[in-house]
Tab-separated table of C-alpha atoms in Angstrom:
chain	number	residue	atom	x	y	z
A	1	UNK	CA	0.000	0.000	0.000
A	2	UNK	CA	0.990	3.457	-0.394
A	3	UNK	CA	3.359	5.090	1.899
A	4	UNK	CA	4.329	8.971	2.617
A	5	UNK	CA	7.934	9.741	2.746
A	6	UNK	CA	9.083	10.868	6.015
A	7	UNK	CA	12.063	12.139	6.574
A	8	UNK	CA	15.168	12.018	8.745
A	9	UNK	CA	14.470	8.318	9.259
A	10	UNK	CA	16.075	8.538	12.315
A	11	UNK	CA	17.403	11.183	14.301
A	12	UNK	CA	19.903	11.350	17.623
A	13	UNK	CA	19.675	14.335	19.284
A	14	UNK	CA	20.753	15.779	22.741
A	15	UNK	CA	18.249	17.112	25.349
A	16	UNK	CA	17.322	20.271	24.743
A	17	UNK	CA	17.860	20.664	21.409
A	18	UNK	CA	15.253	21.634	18.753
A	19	UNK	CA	13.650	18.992	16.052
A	20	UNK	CA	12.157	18.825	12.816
A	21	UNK	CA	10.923	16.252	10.384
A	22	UNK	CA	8.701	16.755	7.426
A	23	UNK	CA	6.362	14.683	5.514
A	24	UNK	CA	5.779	14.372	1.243
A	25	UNK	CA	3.051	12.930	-0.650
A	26	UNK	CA	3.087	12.829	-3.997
A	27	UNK	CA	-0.646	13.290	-3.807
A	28	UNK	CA	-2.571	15.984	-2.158
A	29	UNK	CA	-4.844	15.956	1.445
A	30	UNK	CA	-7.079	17.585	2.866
A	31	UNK	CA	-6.130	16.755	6.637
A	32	UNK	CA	-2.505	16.091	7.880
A	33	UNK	CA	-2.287	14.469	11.209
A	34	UNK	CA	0.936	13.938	13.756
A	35	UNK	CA	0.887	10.519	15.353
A	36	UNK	CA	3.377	9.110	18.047
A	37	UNK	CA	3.731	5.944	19.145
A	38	UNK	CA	5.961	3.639	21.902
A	39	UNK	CA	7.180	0.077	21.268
A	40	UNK	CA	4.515	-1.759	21.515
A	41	UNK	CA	1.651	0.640	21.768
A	42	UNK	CA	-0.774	1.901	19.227
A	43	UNK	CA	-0.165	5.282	17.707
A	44	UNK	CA	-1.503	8.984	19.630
A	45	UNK	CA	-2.513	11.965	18.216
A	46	UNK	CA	-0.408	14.937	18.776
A	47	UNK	CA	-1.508	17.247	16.448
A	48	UNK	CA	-4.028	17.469	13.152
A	49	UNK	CA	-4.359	20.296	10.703
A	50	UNK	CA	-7.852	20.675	8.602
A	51	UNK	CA	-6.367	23.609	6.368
A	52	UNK	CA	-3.461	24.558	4.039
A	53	UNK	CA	-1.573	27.220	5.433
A	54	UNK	CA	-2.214	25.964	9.106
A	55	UNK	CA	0.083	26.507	11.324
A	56	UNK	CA	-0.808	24.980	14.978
A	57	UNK	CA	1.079	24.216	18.176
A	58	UNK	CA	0.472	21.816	21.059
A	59	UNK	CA	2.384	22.770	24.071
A	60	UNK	CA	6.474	22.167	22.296
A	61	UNK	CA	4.808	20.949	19.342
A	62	UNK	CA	4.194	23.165	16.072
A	63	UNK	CA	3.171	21.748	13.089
A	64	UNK	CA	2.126	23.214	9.496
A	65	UNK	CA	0.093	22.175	6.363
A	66	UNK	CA	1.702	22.846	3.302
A	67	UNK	CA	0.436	25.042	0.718
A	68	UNK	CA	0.420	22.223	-2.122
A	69	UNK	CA	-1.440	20.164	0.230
A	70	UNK	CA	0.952	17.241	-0.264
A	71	UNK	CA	3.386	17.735	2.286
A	72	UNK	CA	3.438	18.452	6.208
A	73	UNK	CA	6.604	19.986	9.300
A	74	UNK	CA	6.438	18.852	12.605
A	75	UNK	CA	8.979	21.366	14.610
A	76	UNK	CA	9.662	20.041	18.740
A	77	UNK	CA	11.319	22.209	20.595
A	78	UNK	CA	13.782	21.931	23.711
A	79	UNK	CA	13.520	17.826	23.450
A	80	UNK	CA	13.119	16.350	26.821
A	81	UNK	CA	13.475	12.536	27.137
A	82	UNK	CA	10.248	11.521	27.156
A	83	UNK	CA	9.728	12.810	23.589
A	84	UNK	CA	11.704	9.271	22.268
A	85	UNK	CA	9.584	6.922	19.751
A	86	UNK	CA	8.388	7.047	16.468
A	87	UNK	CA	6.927	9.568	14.548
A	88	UNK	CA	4.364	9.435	11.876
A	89	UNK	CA	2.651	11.721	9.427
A	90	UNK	CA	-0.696	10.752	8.056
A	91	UNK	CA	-2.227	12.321	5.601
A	92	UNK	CA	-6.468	12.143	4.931
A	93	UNK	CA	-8.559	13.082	2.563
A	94	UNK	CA	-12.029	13.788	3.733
A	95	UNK	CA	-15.119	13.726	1.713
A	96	UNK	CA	-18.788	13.083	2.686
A	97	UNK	CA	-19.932	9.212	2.336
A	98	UNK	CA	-16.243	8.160	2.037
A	99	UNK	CA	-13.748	6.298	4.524
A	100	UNK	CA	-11.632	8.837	6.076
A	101	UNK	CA	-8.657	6.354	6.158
A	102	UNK	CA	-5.288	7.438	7.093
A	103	UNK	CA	-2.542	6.316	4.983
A	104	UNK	CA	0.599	6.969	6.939
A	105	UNK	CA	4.147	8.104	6.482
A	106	UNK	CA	6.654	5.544	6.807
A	107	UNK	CA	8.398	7.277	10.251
A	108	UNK	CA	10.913	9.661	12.186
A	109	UNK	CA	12.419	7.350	14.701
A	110	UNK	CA	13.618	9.568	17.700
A	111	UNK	CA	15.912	9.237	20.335
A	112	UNK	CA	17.449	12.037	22.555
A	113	UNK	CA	20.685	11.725	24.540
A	114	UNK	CA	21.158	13.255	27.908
B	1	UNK	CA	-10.361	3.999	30.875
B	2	UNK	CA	-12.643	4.959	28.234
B	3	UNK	CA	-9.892	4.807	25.189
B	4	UNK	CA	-9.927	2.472	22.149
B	5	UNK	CA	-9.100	-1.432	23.899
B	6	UNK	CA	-7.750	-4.405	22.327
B	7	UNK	CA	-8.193	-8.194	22.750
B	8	UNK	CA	-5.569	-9.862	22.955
B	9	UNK	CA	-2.333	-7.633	23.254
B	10	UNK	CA	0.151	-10.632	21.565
B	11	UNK	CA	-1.063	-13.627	20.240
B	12	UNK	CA	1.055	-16.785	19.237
B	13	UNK	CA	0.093	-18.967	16.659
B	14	UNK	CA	1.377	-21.589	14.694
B	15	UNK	CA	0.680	-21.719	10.306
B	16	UNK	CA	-2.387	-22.826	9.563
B	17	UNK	CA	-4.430	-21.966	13.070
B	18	UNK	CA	-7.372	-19.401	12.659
B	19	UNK	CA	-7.032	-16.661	15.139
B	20	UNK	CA	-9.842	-13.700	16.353
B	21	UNK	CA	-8.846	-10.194	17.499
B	22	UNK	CA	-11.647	-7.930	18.963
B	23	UNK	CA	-11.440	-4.190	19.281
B	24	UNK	CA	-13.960	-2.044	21.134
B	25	UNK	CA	-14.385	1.471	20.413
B	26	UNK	CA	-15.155	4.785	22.433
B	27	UNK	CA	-18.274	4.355	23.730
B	28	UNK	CA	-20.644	6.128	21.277
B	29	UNK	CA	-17.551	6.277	17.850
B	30	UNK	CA	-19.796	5.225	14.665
B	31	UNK	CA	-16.718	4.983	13.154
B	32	UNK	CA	-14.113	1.994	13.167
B	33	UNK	CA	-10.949	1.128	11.363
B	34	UNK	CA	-9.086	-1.532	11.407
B	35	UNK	CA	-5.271	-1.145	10.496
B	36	UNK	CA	-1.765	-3.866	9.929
B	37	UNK	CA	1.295	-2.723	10.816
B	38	UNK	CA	5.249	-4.480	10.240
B	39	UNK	CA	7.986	-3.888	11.253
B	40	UNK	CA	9.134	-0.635	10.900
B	41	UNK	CA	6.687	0.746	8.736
B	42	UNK	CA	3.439	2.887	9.543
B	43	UNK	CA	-0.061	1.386	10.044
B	44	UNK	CA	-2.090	0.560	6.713
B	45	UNK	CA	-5.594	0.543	6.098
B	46	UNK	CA	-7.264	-2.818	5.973
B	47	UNK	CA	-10.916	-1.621	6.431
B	48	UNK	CA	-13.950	0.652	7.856
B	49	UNK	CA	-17.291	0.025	9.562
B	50	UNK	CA	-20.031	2.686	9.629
B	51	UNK	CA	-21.768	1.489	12.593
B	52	UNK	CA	-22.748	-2.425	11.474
B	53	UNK	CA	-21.871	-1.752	8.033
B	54	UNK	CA	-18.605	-2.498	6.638
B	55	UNK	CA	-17.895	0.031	3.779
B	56	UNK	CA	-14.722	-0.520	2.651
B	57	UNK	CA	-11.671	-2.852	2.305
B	58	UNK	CA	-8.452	-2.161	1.452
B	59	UNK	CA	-6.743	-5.124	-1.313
B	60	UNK	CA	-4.484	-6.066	1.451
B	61	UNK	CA	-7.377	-7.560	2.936
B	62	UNK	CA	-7.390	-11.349	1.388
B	63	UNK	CA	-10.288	-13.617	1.038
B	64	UNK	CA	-8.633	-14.999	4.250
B	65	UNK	CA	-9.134	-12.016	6.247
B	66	UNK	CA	-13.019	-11.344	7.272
B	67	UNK	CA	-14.318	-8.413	10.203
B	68	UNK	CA	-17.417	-7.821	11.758
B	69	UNK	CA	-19.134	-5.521	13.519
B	70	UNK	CA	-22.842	-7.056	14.298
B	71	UNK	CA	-24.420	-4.868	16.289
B	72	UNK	CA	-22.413	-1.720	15.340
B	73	UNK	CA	-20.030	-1.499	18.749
B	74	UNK	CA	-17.621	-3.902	19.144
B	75	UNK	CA	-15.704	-5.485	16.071
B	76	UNK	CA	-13.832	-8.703	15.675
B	77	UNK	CA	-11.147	-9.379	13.147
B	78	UNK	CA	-10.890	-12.975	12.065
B	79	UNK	CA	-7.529	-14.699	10.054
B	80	UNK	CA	-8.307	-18.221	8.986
B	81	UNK	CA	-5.707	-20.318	7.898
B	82	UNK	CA	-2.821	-18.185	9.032
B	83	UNK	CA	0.191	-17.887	7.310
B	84	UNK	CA	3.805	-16.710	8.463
B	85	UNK	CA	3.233	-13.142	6.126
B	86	UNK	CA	0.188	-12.422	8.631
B	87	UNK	CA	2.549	-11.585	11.278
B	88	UNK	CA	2.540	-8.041	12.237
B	89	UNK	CA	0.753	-5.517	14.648
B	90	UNK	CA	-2.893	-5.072	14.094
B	91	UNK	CA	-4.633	-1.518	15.342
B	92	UNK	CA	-7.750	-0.436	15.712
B	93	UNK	CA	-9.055	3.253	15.785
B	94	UNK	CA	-12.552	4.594	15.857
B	95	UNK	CA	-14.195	8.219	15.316
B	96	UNK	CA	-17.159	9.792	16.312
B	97	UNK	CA	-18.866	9.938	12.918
B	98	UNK	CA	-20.914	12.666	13.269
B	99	UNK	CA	-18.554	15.213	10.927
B	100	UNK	CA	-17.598	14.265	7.241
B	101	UNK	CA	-14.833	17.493	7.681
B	102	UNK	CA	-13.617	16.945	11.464
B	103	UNK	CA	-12.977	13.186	11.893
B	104	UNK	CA	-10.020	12.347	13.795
B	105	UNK	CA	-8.755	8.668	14.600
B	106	UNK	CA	-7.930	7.201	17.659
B	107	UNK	CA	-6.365	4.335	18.181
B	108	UNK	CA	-6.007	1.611	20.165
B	109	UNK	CA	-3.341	-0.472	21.694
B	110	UNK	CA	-2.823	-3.075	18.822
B	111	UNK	CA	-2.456	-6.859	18.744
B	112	UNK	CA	0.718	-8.055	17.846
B	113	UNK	CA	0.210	-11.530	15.980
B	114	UNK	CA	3.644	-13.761	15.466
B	115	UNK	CA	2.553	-16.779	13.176
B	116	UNK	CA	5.281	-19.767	13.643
């Protein structure tokens, strides 16, 4: 199935430090979602954007909707240790009597060094 | 806890077994999804329940594969004849339903299936 291209792939980074990872699609959404998940655990929403141009934060997270629609920044600032595990993008495309599946990015692994 | 749960968390089985996962949604979520997941890649669609009725399903989902959702709550997600390629993490998420613009997806814990 299809896949959106994340990117780093992985990332080591030292507490404190800022991060950001983006997302491309070679198709456009209307929704772009931030998703984070722990070994082992299903994924959690951290952020979601409904509109191209958005730019919204949750607490030390900011993320944006690209213009084109087809691609998507998550910015974290001052890492903390807690913020390891895996990041995904998912994009959605939203349309009355359809599925509003997800398809998701293929990951930012994380990991943050004391 | 009124979150997405998951039953069971890890399931063993050997080639060949039939296995049944069952995922129950926030209480009131029309919506439900089921998802697969391997190793290191993201979760992909497998398919979608309006209430009772299943609306879509992805091609990953082989004649093998078969969900349910009878009476529009809880769903169950059945693999007969498992094979060792049916091994990987399987998520469920469910939305409220009520907002063709605003429907966000949450998800559950997973299952993680290893087929011997």
């Amino acid at each position: 199935g299809q896949q959106l291209n994340q990117s780093p792939q992985s990332m080591f980074i030292q507490e404190g430090e800022d991060v950001s990872m983006n997302c491309t699609s070679s198709s456009i959404f209307n929704t772009w979602l931030w998703y984070k998940q722990d070994p082992g655990e299903g994924p959690v929403l951290l952020i979601a954007l409904y509109k191209a141009g958005e730019l919204t934060s949750n607490g030390r997270l900011t993320a944006q909707f690209g213009i084109t629609r087809k691609d998507s920044f998550l910015n974290i600032s001052a890492s903390i240790p807690s913020d390891v595990g895996i990041y995904f993008c998912a994009g959605q495309l939203r349309e009355t009597g359809t599925a509003s599946k997800l398809t998701f990015g293929t990951g930012t692994r994380l990991q943050v060094t004391l | 806890d009124t979150g997405v749960s998951q039953d069971p968390r890890h399931k063993i089985t050997k080639r060949g077994q039939n296995v049944t996962f069952r995922c129950d949604p926030i209480s009131e979520h029309n919506r439900l999804y089921w998802y697969r997941q391997t190793l290191g890649q993201g979760p992909e669609f497998l398919t979608y329940f309006q209430n009772e009725a299943q609306l879509e399903k992805s091609r990953l989902l082989s004649d093998r594969f078969s969900a349910e959702r009878p009476k529009g709550s809880f769903s169950t997600l059945e693999i007969q004849r498992t094979e060792q390629g049916d091994s990987a993490m399987y998520l469920c998420a469910s939305s409220p339903g009520q907002s063709p613009l605003y429907e966000t997806q949450y998800f559950g814990p997973g299952t993680r299936l290893l087929v011997l």
